[in-house]
CSV table of C-alpha atoms and ligand atoms in Angstrom, one decimal:
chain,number,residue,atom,x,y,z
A,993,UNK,CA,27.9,10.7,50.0
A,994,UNK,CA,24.5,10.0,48.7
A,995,UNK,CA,23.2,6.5,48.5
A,996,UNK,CA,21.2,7.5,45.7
A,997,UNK,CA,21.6,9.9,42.9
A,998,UNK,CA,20.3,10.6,39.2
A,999,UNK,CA,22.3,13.0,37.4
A,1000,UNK,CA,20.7,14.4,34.5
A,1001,UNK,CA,19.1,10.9,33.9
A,1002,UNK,CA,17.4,10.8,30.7
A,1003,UNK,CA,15.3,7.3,29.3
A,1004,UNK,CA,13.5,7.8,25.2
A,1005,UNK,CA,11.6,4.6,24.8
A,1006,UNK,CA,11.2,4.6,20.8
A,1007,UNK,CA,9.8,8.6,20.5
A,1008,UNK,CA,8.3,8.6,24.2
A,1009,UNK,CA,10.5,10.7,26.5
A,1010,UNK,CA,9.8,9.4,29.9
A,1011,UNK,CA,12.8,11.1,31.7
A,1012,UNK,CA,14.0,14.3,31.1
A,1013,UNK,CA,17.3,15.5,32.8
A,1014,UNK,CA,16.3,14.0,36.2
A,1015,UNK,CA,18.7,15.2,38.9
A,1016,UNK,CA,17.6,14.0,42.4
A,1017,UNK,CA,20.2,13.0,45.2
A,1018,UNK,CA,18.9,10.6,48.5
A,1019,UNK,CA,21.0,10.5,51.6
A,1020,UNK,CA,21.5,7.9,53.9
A,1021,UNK,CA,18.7,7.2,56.3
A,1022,UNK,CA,16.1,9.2,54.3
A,1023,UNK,CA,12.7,7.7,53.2
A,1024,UNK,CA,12.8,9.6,49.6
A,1025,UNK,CA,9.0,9.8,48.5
A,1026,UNK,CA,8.4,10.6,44.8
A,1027,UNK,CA,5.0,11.6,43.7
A,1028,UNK,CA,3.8,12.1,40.1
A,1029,UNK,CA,1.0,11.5,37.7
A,1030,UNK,CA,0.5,8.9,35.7
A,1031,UNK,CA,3.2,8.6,33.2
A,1032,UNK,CA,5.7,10.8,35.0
A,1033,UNK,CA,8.3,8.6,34.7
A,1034,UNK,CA,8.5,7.5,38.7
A,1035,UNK,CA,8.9,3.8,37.6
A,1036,UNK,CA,10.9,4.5,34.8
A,1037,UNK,CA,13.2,5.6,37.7
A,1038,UNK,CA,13.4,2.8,39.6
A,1039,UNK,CA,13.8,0.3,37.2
A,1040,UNK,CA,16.8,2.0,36.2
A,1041,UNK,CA,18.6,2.2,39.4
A,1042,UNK,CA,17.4,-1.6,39.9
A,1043,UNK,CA,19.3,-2.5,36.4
A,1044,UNK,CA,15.9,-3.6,34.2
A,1045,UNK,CA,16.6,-0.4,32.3
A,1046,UNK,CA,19.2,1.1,30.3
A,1047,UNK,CA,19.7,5.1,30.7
A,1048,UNK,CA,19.4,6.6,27.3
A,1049,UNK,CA,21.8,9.4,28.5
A,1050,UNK,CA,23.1,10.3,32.1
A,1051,UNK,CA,24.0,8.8,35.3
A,1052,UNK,CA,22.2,6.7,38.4
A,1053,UNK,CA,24.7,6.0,40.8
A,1054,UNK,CA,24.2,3.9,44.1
A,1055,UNK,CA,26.5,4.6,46.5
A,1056,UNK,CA,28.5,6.2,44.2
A,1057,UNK,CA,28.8,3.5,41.6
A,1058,UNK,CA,26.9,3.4,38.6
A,1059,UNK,CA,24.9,1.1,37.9
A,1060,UNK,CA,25.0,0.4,34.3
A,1061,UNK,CA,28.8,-0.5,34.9
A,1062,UNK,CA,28.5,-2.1,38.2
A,1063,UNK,CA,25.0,-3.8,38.1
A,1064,UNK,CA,26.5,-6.7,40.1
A,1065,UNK,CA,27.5,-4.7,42.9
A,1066,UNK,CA,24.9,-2.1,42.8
A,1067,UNK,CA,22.2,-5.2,42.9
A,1068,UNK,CA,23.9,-6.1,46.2
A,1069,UNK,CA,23.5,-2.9,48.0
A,1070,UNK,CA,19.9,-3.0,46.9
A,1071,UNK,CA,16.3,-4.4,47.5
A,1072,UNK,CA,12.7,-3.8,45.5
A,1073,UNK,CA,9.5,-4.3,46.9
A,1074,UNK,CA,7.4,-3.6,43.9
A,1075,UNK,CA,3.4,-2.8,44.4
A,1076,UNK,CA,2.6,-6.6,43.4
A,1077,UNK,CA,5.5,-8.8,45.2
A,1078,UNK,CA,5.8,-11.7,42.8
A,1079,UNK,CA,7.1,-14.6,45.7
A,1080,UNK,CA,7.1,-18.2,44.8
A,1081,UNK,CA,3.0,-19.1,45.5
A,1082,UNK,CA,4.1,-22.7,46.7
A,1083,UNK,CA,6.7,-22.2,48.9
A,1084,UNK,CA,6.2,-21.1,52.7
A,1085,UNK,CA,7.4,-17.8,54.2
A,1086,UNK,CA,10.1,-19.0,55.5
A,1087,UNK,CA,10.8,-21.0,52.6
A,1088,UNK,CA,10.5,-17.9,50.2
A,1089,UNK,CA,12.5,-15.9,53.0
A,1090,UNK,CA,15.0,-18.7,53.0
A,1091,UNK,CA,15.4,-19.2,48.9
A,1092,UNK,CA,15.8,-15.4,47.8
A,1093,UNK,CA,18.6,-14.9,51.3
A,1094,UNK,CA,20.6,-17.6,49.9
A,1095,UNK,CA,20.6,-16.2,46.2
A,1096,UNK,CA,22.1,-12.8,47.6
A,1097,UNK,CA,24.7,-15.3,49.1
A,1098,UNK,CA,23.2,-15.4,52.8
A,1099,UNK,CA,22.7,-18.7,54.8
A,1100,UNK,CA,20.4,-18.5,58.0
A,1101,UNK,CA,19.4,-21.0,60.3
A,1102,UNK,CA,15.4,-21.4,61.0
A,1103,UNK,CA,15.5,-19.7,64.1
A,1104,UNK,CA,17.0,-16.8,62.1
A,1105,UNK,CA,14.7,-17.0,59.2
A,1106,UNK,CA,11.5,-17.2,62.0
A,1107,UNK,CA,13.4,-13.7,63.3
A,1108,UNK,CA,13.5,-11.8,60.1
A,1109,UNK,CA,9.9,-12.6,59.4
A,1110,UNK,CA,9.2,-11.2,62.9
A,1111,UNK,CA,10.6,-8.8,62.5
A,1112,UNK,CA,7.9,-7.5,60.1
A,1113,UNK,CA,5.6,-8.8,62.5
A,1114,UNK,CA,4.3,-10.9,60.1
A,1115,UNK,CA,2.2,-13.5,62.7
A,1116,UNK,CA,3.9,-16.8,63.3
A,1117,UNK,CA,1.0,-18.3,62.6
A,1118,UNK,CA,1.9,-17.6,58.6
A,1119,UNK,CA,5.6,-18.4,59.0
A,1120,UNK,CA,4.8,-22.0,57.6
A,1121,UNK,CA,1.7,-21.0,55.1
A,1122,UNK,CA,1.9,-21.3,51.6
A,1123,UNK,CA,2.7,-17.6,49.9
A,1124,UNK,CA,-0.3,-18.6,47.6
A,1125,UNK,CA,-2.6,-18.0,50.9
A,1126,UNK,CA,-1.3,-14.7,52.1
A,1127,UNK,CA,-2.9,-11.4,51.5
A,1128,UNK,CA,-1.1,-8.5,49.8
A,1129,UNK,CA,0.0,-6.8,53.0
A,1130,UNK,CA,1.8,-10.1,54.3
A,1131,UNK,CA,3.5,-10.9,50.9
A,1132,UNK,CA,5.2,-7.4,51.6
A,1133,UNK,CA,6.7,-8.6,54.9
A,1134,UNK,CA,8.1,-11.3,53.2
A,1135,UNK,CA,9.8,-9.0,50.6
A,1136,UNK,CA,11.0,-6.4,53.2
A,1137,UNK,CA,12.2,-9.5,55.6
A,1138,UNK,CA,14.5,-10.6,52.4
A,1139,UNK,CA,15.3,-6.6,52.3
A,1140,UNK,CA,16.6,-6.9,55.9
A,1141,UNK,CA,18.4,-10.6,55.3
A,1142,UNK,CA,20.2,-9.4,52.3
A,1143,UNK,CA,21.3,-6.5,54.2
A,1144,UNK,CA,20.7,-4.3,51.8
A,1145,UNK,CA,21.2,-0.5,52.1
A,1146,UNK,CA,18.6,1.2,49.5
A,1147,UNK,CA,15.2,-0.1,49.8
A,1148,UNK,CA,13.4,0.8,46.1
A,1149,UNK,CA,9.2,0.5,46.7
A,1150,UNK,CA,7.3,1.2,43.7
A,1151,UNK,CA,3.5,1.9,45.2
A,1152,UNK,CA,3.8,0.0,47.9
A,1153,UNK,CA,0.8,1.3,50.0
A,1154,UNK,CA,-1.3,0.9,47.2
A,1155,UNK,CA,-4.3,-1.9,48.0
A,1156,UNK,CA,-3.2,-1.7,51.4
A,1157,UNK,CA,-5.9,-1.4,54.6
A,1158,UNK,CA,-5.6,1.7,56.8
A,1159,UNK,CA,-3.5,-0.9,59.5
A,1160,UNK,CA,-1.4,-2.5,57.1
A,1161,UNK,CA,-0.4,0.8,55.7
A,1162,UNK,CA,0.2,2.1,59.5
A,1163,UNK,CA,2.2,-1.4,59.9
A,1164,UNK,CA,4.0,-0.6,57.1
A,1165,UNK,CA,4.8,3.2,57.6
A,1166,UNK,CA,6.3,2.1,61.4
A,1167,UNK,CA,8.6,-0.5,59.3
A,1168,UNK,CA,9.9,2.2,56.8
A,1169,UNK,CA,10.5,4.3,59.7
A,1170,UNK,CA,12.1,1.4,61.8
A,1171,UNK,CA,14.6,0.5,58.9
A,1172,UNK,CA,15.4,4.6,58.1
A,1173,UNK,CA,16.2,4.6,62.0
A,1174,UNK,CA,18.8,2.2,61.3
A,1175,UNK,CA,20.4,3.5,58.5
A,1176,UNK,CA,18.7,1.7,55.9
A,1177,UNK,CA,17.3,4.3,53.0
A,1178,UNK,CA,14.2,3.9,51.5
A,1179,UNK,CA,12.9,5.6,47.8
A,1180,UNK,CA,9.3,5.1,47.3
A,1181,UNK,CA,7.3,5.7,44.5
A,1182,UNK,CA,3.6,6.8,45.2
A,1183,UNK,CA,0.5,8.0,44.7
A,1184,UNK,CA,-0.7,8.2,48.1
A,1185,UNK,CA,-0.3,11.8,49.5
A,1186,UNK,CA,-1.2,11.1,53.1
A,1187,UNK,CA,1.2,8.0,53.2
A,1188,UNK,CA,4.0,10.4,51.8
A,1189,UNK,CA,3.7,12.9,54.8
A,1190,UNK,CA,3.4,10.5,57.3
A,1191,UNK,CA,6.3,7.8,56.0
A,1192,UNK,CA,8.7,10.3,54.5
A,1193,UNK,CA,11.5,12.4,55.1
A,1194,UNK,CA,11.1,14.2,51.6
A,1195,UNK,CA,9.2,14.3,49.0
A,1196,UNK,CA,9.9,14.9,45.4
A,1197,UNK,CA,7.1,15.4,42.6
A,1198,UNK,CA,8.3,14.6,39.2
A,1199,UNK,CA,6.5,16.1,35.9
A,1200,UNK,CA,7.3,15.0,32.8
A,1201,UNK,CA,10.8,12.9,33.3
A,1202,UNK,CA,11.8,15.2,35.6
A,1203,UNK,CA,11.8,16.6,39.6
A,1204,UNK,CA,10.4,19.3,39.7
A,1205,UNK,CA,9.9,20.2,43.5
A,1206,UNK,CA,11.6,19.0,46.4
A,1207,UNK,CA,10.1,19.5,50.0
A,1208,UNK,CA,11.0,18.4,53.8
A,1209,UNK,CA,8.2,16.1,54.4
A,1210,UNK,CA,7.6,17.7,58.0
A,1211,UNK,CA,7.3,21.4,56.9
A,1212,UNK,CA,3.8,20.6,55.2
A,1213,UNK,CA,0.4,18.8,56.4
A,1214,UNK,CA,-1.6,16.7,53.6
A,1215,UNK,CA,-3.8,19.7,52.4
A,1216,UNK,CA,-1.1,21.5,51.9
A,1217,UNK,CA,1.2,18.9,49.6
A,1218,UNK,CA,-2.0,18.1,47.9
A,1219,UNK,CA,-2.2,21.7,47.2
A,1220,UNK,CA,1.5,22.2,46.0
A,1221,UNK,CA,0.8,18.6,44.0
A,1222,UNK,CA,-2.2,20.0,42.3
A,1223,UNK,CA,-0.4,23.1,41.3
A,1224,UNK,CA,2.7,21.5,40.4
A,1225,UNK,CA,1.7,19.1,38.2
B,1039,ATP,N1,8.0,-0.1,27.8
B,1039,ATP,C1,7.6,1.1,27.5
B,1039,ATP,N2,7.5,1.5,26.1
B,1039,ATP,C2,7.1,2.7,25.7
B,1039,ATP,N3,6.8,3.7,26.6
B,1039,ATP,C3,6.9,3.4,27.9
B,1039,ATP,C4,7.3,2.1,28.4
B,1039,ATP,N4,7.3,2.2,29.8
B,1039,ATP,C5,6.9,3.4,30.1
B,1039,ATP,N5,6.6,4.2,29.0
B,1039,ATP,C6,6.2,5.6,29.0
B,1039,ATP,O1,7.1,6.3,29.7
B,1039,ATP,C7,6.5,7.3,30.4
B,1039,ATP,C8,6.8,7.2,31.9
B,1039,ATP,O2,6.2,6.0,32.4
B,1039,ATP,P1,6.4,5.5,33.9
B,1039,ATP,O3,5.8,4.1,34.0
B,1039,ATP,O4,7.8,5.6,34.3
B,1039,ATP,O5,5.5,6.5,34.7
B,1039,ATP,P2,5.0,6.5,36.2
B,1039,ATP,O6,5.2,7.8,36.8
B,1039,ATP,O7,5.6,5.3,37.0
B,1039,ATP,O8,3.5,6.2,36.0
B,1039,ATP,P3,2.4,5.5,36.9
B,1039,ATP,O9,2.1,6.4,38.1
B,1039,ATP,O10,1.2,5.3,36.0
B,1039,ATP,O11,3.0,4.2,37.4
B,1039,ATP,C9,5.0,7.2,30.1
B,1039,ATP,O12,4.7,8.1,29.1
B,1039,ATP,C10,4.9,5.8,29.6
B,1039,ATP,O13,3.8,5.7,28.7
């Protein structure tokens, strides 16, 4: 069964069609990179399957249950890191960490809580500093330790290498991968070509609402997706 799956997902906003018949099916353990220009209709996408969006026609099932008529399950199966994680700025790590586990029903003791966050190998150092002082890269490894606490299945990134330094995007990649090994599934939206051959599995690359090529993520090197990108689009 696929964890993920758009079937003939279509999304007008007034007299803008941003998706078009958009078929694409993820599988479980597969990091699911979706590449596109601007105004493809990637995070059109996403915010569908995460239930900020109606579908104008169509289906986005997770799991197998659809989301417009299930929101409250399909939320539970699912996490978002989006490209700007929006934490609370006065709360702590663990604090954040702590908050957003027990909203998705979750209770964990501070030794757990100190666990999850090192599990992202976010420094202890942090565990106890204010979000408000963390950089980009470590407010990430907040959101993916609440990923990982809520037990979520599907992992929904929308640019989430985007502002990141060459090591926090290697840090990141080796998480992606870690969480895939395990079972988790991952769809990314991004712009970073390099980043898509190294973290995925596949790679889709969506034109005008809808996917319009589909590749195994090992069978090319960067030139060569940024070849089939430039032509594709
Ligand atoms: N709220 C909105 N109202 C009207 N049109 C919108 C709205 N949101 C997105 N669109 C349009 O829908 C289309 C798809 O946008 P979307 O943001 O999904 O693309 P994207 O692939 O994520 O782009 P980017 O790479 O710039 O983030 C674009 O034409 C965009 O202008």
């Amino acid at each position: 069964m696929s964890i993920l799956q758009a079937i003939e997902l279509s999304k007008q906003y007034n007299n803008v069609t941003a998706l078009s018949g958009l078929n694409i099916s993820v599988q479980k353990g597969e990091i699911f990179c979706l590449l596109g220009q601007n105004g493809a209709g990637k995070t059109t996408t996403i915010n569908i399957f995460l239930g900020f969006l109606k579908a104008s026609s169509g289906q986005a099932l997770i799991k197998g249950v659809p989301v417009e008529v299930n929101g409250e399950t399909t939320k539970k199966f699912t996490a978002y890191i989006p490209e700007v994680v929006q934490l609370y700025p006065n709360l702590t790590g663990i604090e954040n960490l702590d908050f957003f586990s027990q909203m998705a029903g979750f209770r964990y003791s501070k030794e757990e809580l100190g666990m999850l966050l090192e599990k992202t190998s976010l420094q202890k150092e942090a565990h106890h500093k204010k979000l408000a002082a963390y950089s980009k890269g470590m407010r990430q490894k907040v959101a993916i330790a609440i990923a990982i606490a809520k037990s979520a299945d599907l992992i929904l990134m929308d640019e989430p290498t985007s502002g990141l330094d060459p090591k926090a995007t290697a840090e990141f990649t080796r998480i992606c991968k870690e969480l895939a090994a395990k079972g988790k599934t991952i769809m990314m939206a991004t712009h970073d070509i390099f980043n898509a051959v190294n973290v995925g599995t596949r790679i889709g690359i969506m034109k005008e609402g809808r996917l319009v090529h589909t590749l195994d993520a090992k069978s090319v090197t960067a030139d060569e997706l940024q070849k089939i990108y430039l032509e594709t689009i």
